[in-house]
Amino acid sequence: MSDVKLDDIVSLAKRRGFIYPGSEIYGGLAGTYDYGPLGVTLKRNITNLWWKMFVQDREDMFGVDSTIIMNPSVWRASGHVDTFNDPLIEDIKTKKRYRLDHLLEDQGIEGVDAMTLEQMAALVKEKDIKSPDGNELGAPAQFNMMFKTHVGPVENDESVAYLRPETAQGMFTNFKNVVDSFYPDIPFGLAQIGRSFRNEISPGNFIFRLRELEIMELEYFIYPGEWEDIFEKWLAAQHEWFRLLGLDEHIKEHEVPKADRAHYSKRTVDCFFEFPSLGFQEVAGLAYRTDFDLKSHQEKSGKNLEYRPKDGGEAFIPHVVEPTFGLDRNVMAVLCNAFTVDEINGEKRIFLKLPAHLAPVKVAVLPLAKNKPELVAKAREIYAMLKQELGAVMWVDTGNIGKNYRKMDEIGVPYCVTVDFDTLEGDTKDSVTVRNRDTTQQQRISIGDLKNVLSHDA
RNA sequence: GCGAGUGUGGUAUAGCGGCUAUUACUCCAGUUUUCCAAACUGGCUACAGGGGUUCGACUCCCCUCACUCGCACCA
């Protein structure tokens, strides 16, 4: 793993149809990547697994799918309009950039949060504030990480709306709706998988930091007194998730220290995966958000978001434990983890050791020789049968058999089914060769048993 | 956004102010081939985009876009 470079994986992902740079024929667009035929299936296998584990298989979960464009008040209540707006200023000499508000606070100036950019700029002049290196500072600039658009035909300040930078708020805004519809017992949760948009200052590292990304997220509403136990349960659930992805042995949990946490969070644990070339990077996080979000929405919206327990207990604003998974980062981790190099007959082999339940193609069917019509016909027959049974089955009849095996290895197909002359007649009539991707071992299996054997793993 | 660097077929690469732009693999078609990238024949595909200098630019200059590293950011 150590000598594998991220570039090798990026190349394979593009060459074989997993992930392409966005808008490529026009020179691309920074921070965007498109999923190709195999990538979209891999991604969908992951989201389906997630939805099954966290929503379908549980009694206490409710799925939602909220809009990307929301009432801008949502983002004022959540704090994003403020916190996504960073005033930056540049040291003219060293060209380093600093948070202007932090510089002012370091000078003991108070009330910085309430100041406009102009007011802060004026203070820099007035107090002759220098950079930490003692140099002159340039003009400050505002960095807003939220994408803006306009709702309706008129483009003015009143019509400004934002593309959501996270999916969480769509769940908080639907909290009341779901309670009204189902009145679930607490604890219960809302779940959502969806796109988010962040105008990153420096996107990059393949699909690690994107401007348009997908998040799989849960908001789990609880009694405040129970948060510690529930937090532990979700830590275990997160671990179980990474076990299902085959990543658990490469995941490191990181207890985020108080100073680095959002001010409303009492505990945050991030999950890191070790990527080639990048080292350990965050792929998921678990945060106890207290009642910060619902409370803020109750204040700003003027709507009562309290929950009244069915046993007649006192109404209260539920607290929230929030597990978040970066979908694209999970896909990338699965790809990186699967990327394997070994040797067959002294020849280097690159293959994707994808877990069978995630592999975009489960089985490939190939005739031993492509120009023998009777072989091809029999193979087509088996292909049709398996395709109906398993869905994700690929037909391969180009090149020679060894080449096709390698090609299927490279896209992570767990099993190849080869139809040869012994399938047509003789002692082993009606049996085929099943070749295992990881071991390259072959096994003779009768056609009748084929779908049982293959669907066992898939 | 700033600084530095890079940009040649799908991938990885060679090259030069001037011939039809090199090579390998991939891909496609055909011959061959009875189980691990065999061989042979043929074919498709590239100088990131735009402008300038020049008789002539892939090569030199400018702008744009993208990528890499560093700064900053990571809500």
XYZ file of C-alpha atoms (C1' of nucleotides) in Angstrom:
533
model
C 0.000 0.000 0.000
C 2.773 2.371 0.924
C 4.255 2.653 -2.564
C 0.852 3.156 -4.158
C 0.318 6.749 -5.222
C -3.004 8.519 -5.336
C -2.283 9.304 -9.000
C -2.320 5.588 -9.807
C -5.833 5.368 -8.441
C -6.948 8.562 -10.191
C -5.637 7.155 -13.491
C -7.398 3.857 -13.071
C -10.614 5.559 -11.989
C -10.613 7.587 -15.170
C -9.362 4.926 -17.574
C -11.868 2.348 -16.439
C -14.913 4.567 -16.087
C -15.269 5.193 -12.365
C -14.605 8.909 -11.986
C -13.884 11.622 -14.556
C -12.863 15.278 -14.116
C -15.951 17.513 -14.419
C -16.612 19.389 -17.703
C -13.462 17.824 -19.078
C -13.847 18.659 -22.783
C -13.901 22.346 -21.793
C -10.763 22.113 -19.709
C -12.488 21.080 -16.513
C -13.869 22.999 -13.567
C -11.951 23.121 -10.314
C -13.470 21.124 -7.495
C -15.848 19.056 -9.611
C -15.686 15.419 -10.655
C -18.265 13.291 -12.465
C -19.043 9.674 -11.691
C -18.846 7.330 -14.701
C -20.827 4.115 -15.211
C -18.858 2.036 -12.713
C -18.391 4.862 -10.234
C -22.071 5.683 -10.034
C -22.881 2.044 -9.348
C -20.211 1.792 -6.673
C -21.515 4.976 -5.100
C -25.089 3.751 -5.248
C -24.125 0.446 -3.659
C -22.648 2.440 -0.805
C -25.651 4.727 -0.339
C -28.036 1.777 -0.518
C -26.060 -0.036 2.136
C -26.030 3.074 4.302
C -29.765 3.640 3.926
C -30.469 0.014 4.714
C -28.280 -0.002 7.817
C -29.275 3.352 9.250
C -32.886 3.767 8.122
C -34.558 0.635 6.782
C -33.281 -1.816 9.386
C -34.210 0.427 12.312
C -37.490 1.431 13.879
C -36.366 4.819 15.115
C -35.271 6.423 11.841
C -37.138 8.601 9.379
C -35.726 9.467 5.994
C -36.205 12.858 4.378
C -35.040 14.553 1.209
C -35.040 18.308 1.605
C -34.287 21.008 -0.948
C -30.892 22.384 -1.826
C -32.204 25.935 -1.947
C -33.849 26.934 1.319
C -35.230 30.084 2.810
C -32.132 32.227 3.528
C -33.320 32.699 7.123
C -32.332 29.078 7.707
C -28.686 29.973 7.166
C -28.868 33.017 9.375
C -30.339 30.889 12.173
C -27.736 28.150 11.705
C -24.933 30.670 11.835
C -23.659 29.877 8.358
C -24.141 33.352 6.947
C -21.763 34.594 9.615
C -19.351 31.713 9.965
C -19.005 31.074 6.243
C -18.003 34.685 5.759
C -14.358 34.978 6.600
C -12.615 38.339 6.306
C -9.065 37.669 5.128
C -6.157 40.070 4.905
C -2.772 39.692 3.287
C 0.735 40.429 4.507
C 2.071 42.502 1.598
C 5.595 41.234 2.011
C 5.259 37.537 2.825
C 1.978 37.137 0.897
C 0.611 35.094 3.780
C -3.074 35.407 4.548
C -4.662 35.850 7.909
C -8.147 35.979 9.343
C -8.656 39.696 9.884
C -11.089 39.174 12.766
C -8.560 36.971 14.534
C -5.825 39.576 14.118
C -8.032 42.246 15.660
C -9.039 39.993 18.525
C -5.356 39.284 19.168
C -4.932 43.047 19.636
C -7.497 42.935 22.406
C -10.180 44.619 20.306
C -13.710 43.628 21.270
C -16.948 43.395 19.354
C -15.210 42.256 16.180
C -18.035 39.860 15.334
C -20.454 42.722 14.861
C -18.208 44.786 12.607
C -18.432 45.201 8.878
C -15.439 44.660 6.657
C -15.063 48.431 6.252
C -15.049 49.006 9.989
C -12.379 46.382 10.460
C -10.302 47.862 7.637
C -10.564 51.281 9.240
C -9.327 49.872 12.543
C -6.280 48.379 10.863
C -5.367 51.862 9.586
C -6.268 53.661 12.781
C -4.311 51.374 15.090
C -1.580 50.756 12.513
C -1.906 47.017 12.915
C 0.853 44.920 11.373
C 0.989 41.287 10.374
C 2.414 38.737 12.828
C 5.678 39.071 10.910
C 5.605 42.823 11.461
C 4.823 43.798 7.869
C 2.236 46.097 6.283
C -1.177 44.607 5.565
C -3.046 44.920 2.282
C -6.741 45.537 1.710
C -9.038 42.968 3.340
C -11.381 40.796 1.312
C -14.472 38.854 2.240
C -14.470 35.108 1.604
C -17.889 33.525 1.470
C -17.912 29.788 1.211
C -21.620 29.526 0.400
C -22.689 29.527 -3.229
C -25.221 32.242 -3.969
C -28.066 32.408 -6.405
C -31.255 34.410 -6.846
C -34.800 33.193 -6.477
C -37.280 34.666 -8.935
C -36.698 36.919 -11.909
C -35.220 39.912 -10.078
C -31.597 39.804 -9.009
C -31.257 42.016 -5.983
C -30.301 41.704 -2.319
C -33.793 40.585 -1.393
C -33.800 37.685 -3.838
C -30.459 36.208 -2.724
C -30.565 32.540 -1.762
C -27.842 30.023 -0.990
C -27.086 26.507 -2.092
C -26.956 24.487 1.093
C -23.463 23.901 2.482
C -24.697 20.951 4.543
C -27.739 18.685 4.703
C -28.302 18.976 8.448
C -30.503 22.075 8.358
C -33.022 20.388 6.061
C -33.596 17.898 8.843
C -33.908 20.481 11.613
C -36.430 22.428 9.558
C -38.487 19.249 9.110
C -38.295 18.191 12.735
C -41.719 19.640 13.522
C -43.290 18.134 10.391
C -42.089 14.636 11.192
C -43.175 14.916 14.819
C -46.621 16.064 13.657
C -46.923 13.191 11.177
C -45.575 10.310 13.261
C -45.101 11.496 16.812
C -42.224 9.088 17.398
C -40.875 8.374 20.863
C -37.614 10.024 21.699
C -34.943 9.011 20.914
C -35.540 9.007 17.170
C -33.646 10.288 14.188
C -33.916 11.868 10.763
C -31.692 10.746 7.916
C -30.752 12.322 4.630
C -28.410 11.705 1.728
C -27.880 14.648 -0.548
C -25.729 17.155 -2.308
C -24.109 20.104 -0.636
C -22.103 22.973 -2.045
C -19.059 24.670 -0.595
C -17.059 27.278 -2.389
C -13.762 25.890 -1.160
C -10.735 28.149 -1.244
C -8.577 25.286 -2.386
C -10.404 22.187 -3.624
C -8.339 19.242 -4.752
C -6.834 15.897 -3.953
C -9.136 14.116 -6.370
C -12.629 13.805 -4.885
C -11.420 14.486 -1.349
C -12.235 18.180 -1.294
C -14.996 19.046 -3.749
C -17.090 22.126 -4.371
C -20.137 19.965 -5.015
C -20.257 17.010 -2.659
C -22.594 14.453 -1.181
C -23.253 13.918 2.492
C -24.950 11.051 4.327
C -26.147 12.413 7.619
C -28.292 11.637 10.651
C -29.785 13.887 13.288
C -30.626 11.802 16.321
C -32.923 13.551 18.794
C -32.463 12.610 22.451
C -33.129 13.490 26.076
C -30.175 15.622 27.166
C -29.413 13.382 30.132
C -28.779 10.392 27.894
C -26.270 11.899 25.536
C -23.169 10.123 26.766
C -24.571 6.596 26.340
C -26.116 7.413 23.011
C -22.917 8.981 21.778
C -21.089 5.730 22.547
C -23.717 3.724 20.689
C -23.266 5.863 17.614
C -19.525 5.507 17.818
C -20.065 1.756 17.696
C -22.511 2.125 14.801
C -19.969 4.172 12.885
C -17.397 1.507 13.468
C -19.827 -1.118 12.211
C -20.373 0.965 9.085
C -16.682 1.007 8.284
C -16.562 -2.713 8.916
C -19.241 -3.161 6.252
C -17.097 -1.125 3.864
C -14.109 -3.295 4.706
C -12.248 -0.275 6.066
C -12.482 -0.750 9.827
C -8.880 -1.812 10.264
C -7.666 1.346 8.563
C -9.860 3.818 10.410
C -8.495 5.939 13.223
C -10.826 7.735 15.614
C -9.807 11.152 16.761
C -11.267 12.841 19.828
C -11.496 16.505 18.818
C -10.138 18.677 21.643
C -12.349 21.372 23.086
C -10.462 24.222 21.465
C -11.087 22.813 17.972
C -14.768 22.051 18.445
C -17.640 24.251 17.403
C -18.673 26.250 20.449
C -22.010 24.416 20.799
C -20.479 20.930 20.597
C -19.728 19.118 23.844
C -18.008 16.203 22.167
C -16.813 15.458 18.633
C -15.059 12.365 17.327
C -13.759 12.313 13.763
C -12.960 9.177 11.777
C -9.811 9.255 9.678
C -8.789 6.926 6.866
C -5.207 6.647 5.691
C -5.168 7.618 2.015
C -2.167 6.979 -0.218
C -0.163 10.202 -0.736
C -2.406 12.141 1.684
C -2.065 10.281 4.971
C -4.859 10.213 7.527
C -7.820 12.354 6.475
C -11.348 12.783 7.765
C -14.093 10.612 6.230
C -16.773 10.838 8.911
C -17.561 12.615 12.134
C -19.778 12.294 15.159
C -20.846 15.399 17.075
C -23.027 16.090 20.070
C -24.654 19.383 19.075
C -26.738 19.893 22.224
C -29.991 21.751 21.506
C -28.157 24.508 19.642
C -29.845 24.042 16.272
C -33.467 23.494 17.250
C -33.244 26.253 19.830
C -31.891 28.695 17.314
C -34.558 27.753 14.763
C -37.256 28.127 17.393
C -36.021 31.616 18.205
C -35.585 32.770 14.630
C -38.711 31.173 13.183
C -40.955 31.927 16.125
C -42.359 28.380 15.871
C -42.532 26.095 18.863
C -40.064 23.243 18.305
C -40.440 21.657 21.715
C -41.268 18.002 22.136
C -43.907 16.931 24.622
C -43.264 13.409 25.950
C -46.264 11.082 25.788
C -45.984 10.242 29.485
C -46.992 13.775 30.342
C -43.464 14.904 31.118
C -42.422 18.491 30.623
C -42.009 19.800 27.068
C -38.396 20.417 26.061
C -36.150 21.017 23.108
C -34.471 17.722 22.197
C -30.714 17.520 22.038
C -28.961 16.116 18.998
C -26.233 13.605 18.267
C -25.139 13.886 14.654
C -23.219 11.241 12.713
C -22.011 12.563 9.349
C -20.400 10.669 6.476
C -18.796 12.266 3.436
C -20.112 10.063 0.643
C -17.471 10.972 -1.929
C -14.753 10.492 0.661
C -16.211 7.102 1.579
C -16.183 6.119 -2.100
C -12.605 7.318 -2.389
C -11.551 5.399 0.714
C -13.169 2.226 -0.625
C -11.375 2.660 -3.959
C -8.028 3.341 -2.310
C -8.442 0.436 0.066
C -9.310 -1.892 -2.813
C -6.364 -0.891 -4.990
C -4.011 -3.858 -4.865
C -0.834 -4.830 -6.667
C 0.392 -8.403 -6.752
C 2.218 -10.740 -9.093
C 1.104 -13.587 -11.326
C 3.756 -15.620 -13.150
C 6.270 -12.875 -12.526
C 3.913 -10.322 -14.072
C 2.615 -7.339 -12.137
C -1.140 -7.337 -11.673
C -3.218 -4.354 -10.588
C -6.663 -5.105 -9.313
C -9.453 -3.705 -7.172
C -10.113 -5.950 -4.225
C -13.604 -4.556 -3.726
C -15.873 -6.359 -1.274
C -18.343 -8.358 -3.383
C -21.357 -6.515 -2.012
C -19.909 -3.176 -3.150
C -18.467 -4.219 -6.514
C -20.256 -2.471 -9.405
C -20.025 -5.630 -11.492
C -20.572 -8.886 -9.624
C -19.838 -11.423 -12.331
C -18.383 -11.427 -15.827
C -19.293 -14.129 -18.331
C -16.868 -14.951 -21.112
C -16.549 -17.561 -23.810
C -13.109 -19.161 -23.861
C -12.722 -18.271 -27.513
C -14.686 -15.549 -29.209
C -14.898 -17.001 -32.698
C -16.472 -20.325 -31.853
C -20.186 -19.716 -32.360
C -21.305 -22.685 -30.254
C -19.235 -21.455 -27.295
C -20.485 -17.904 -27.668
C -24.089 -19.047 -27.895
C -23.842 -21.129 -24.731
C -22.064 -18.302 -22.917
C -24.756 -15.815 -23.990
C -27.336 -18.147 -22.568
C -25.585 -18.306 -19.200
C -25.027 -14.566 -19.279
C -28.738 -13.921 -19.803
C -29.627 -16.278 -16.974
C -27.180 -14.679 -14.515
C -28.079 -11.165 -15.550
C -31.682 -11.773 -14.735
C -30.661 -13.273 -11.415
C -27.938 -10.880 -10.287
C -28.347 -7.759 -12.405
C -24.782 -6.497 -12.362
C -23.288 -9.003 -14.797
C -20.977 -8.100 -17.654
C -20.470 -9.768 -21.023
C -16.883 -9.912 -22.247
C -15.765 -11.358 -25.563
C -12.782 -9.353 -26.764
C -9.135 -10.315 -26.701
C -7.937 -13.493 -25.091
C -8.918 -15.111 -21.850
C -5.970 -13.933 -19.743
C -6.401 -10.385 -20.883
C -10.059 -10.434 -20.034
C -9.342 -11.743 -16.567
C -6.952 -8.858 -15.965
C -9.434 -6.370 -17.305
C -12.124 -7.653 -14.972
C -9.614 -7.632 -12.092
C -8.969 -3.983 -12.724
C -12.610 -3.031 -12.274
C -12.976 -5.279 -9.268
C -15.239 -8.039 -10.591
C -15.134 -10.778 -7.938
C -15.909 -13.727 -10.248
C -15.432 -14.606 -13.893
C -17.474 -17.411 -15.418
C -15.794 -19.034 -18.397
C -17.620 -21.237 -20.871
C -15.332 -23.762 -22.594
C -15.654 -26.848 -24.777
C -16.148 -29.058 -21.749
C -19.301 -27.095 -21.040
C -20.751 -28.373 -24.293
C -19.931 -32.073 -24.072
C -18.150 -34.850 -22.235
C -17.950 -35.744 -18.546
C -18.148 -32.158 -17.377
C -20.965 -31.150 -19.684
C -23.064 -28.265 -18.362
C -20.377 -27.042 -16.015
C -18.271 -23.903 -16.221
C -15.080 -22.503 -14.758
C -15.532 -19.956 -12.002
C -12.414 -17.933 -11.415
C -11.848 -16.013 -8.199
C -10.443 -12.504 -8.525
C -8.389 -12.442 -5.338
C -6.863 -15.900 -5.442
C -7.069 -16.450 -9.222
C -8.121 -20.004 -8.299
C -10.518 -21.768 -10.627
C -13.318 -24.085 -9.777
C -15.544 -26.282 -11.879
C -19.192 -25.640 -11.120
C -22.308 -27.014 -12.754
C -24.553 -24.449 -14.383
C -27.408 -25.446 -12.115
C -25.460 -24.478 -8.995
C -24.039 -21.323 -10.494
C -26.517 -18.775 -9.294
C -26.493 -20.107 -5.741
C -22.730 -20.083 -5.559
C -22.444 -16.583 -7.013
C -25.304 -14.928 -5.180
C -23.924 -16.196 -1.888
C -21.406 -13.370 -1.760
C -23.099 -10.772 -3.874
C -7.135 34.258 -3.687
C -1.432 34.743 -3.418
C 3.573 32.468 -4.538
C 6.233 28.534 -7.229
C 5.827 24.749 -10.831
C 3.349 21.677 -14.580
C 0.031 20.903 -19.015
C 1.774 16.323 -25.837
C -3.800 10.447 -27.928
C -7.750 6.835 -22.960
C -3.040 6.027 -19.697
C 2.231 6.758 -19.300
C 5.840 9.248 -22.132
C 9.815 11.361 -26.330
C 10.802 15.528 -29.070
C 12.091 20.082 -32.011
C 11.413 27.620 -34.210
C 10.614 24.021 -40.213
C 9.304 16.583 -43.255
C 3.178 12.815 -42.222
C 4.838 14.776 -34.044
C 8.056 9.429 -30.975
C 7.364 5.069 -28.145
C 4.770 1.571 -24.943
C 0.288 -0.012 -23.050
C -5.009 0.628 -23.704
C -9.065 0.818 -27.245
C -11.410 -0.877 -32.154
C -11.449 -4.444 -36.587
C -9.413 -8.956 -38.493
C -6.208 -13.611 -38.423
C -4.811 -16.843 -34.675
C -5.501 -18.786 -29.803
C -8.798 -24.871 -25.501
C -7.677 -20.766 -18.995
C -4.181 -15.781 -16.770
C -2.100 -8.773 -20.224
C 0.950 -14.502 -26.305
C 1.688 -13.420 -31.691
C 0.637 -11.117 -36.446
C -1.984 -7.360 -39.661
C -4.666 -2.970 -39.957
C -7.118 1.262 -37.603
C -8.977 5.506 -34.194
C -7.263 9.085 -30.909
C -2.942 14.347 -28.625
C 0.676 19.354 -28.639
C -5.280 22.362 -22.587
C -7.982 26.948 -24.859
C -7.424 31.899 -26.947
C -4.324 35.864 -28.637
C 0.579 37.736 -30.114
C 5.854 37.642 -32.205
C 7.606 35.129 -36.779
C 7.993 33.520 -43.673
C 6.761 29.542 -40.223
C 4.971 28.292 -33.064
C 3.743 22.086 -29.771
C 8.449 24.925 -28.938
C 9.230 32.058 -27.557
C 5.736 36.029 -25.167
C 0.737 37.400 -22.993
C -4.162 36.024 -21.160
C -7.600 32.154 -19.628
C -8.543 27.222 -17.794
C -6.944 22.907 -15.218
C -3.585 20.147 -12.125
C 0.537 19.778 -8.241
C 3.175 21.880 -3.982
C 3.308 25.823 -0.270
C 0.411 29.812 2.390
C -4.456 30.367 4.229
C -9.069 27.758 5.141
C -11.315 23.199 6.953
C -17.732 25.830 8.970
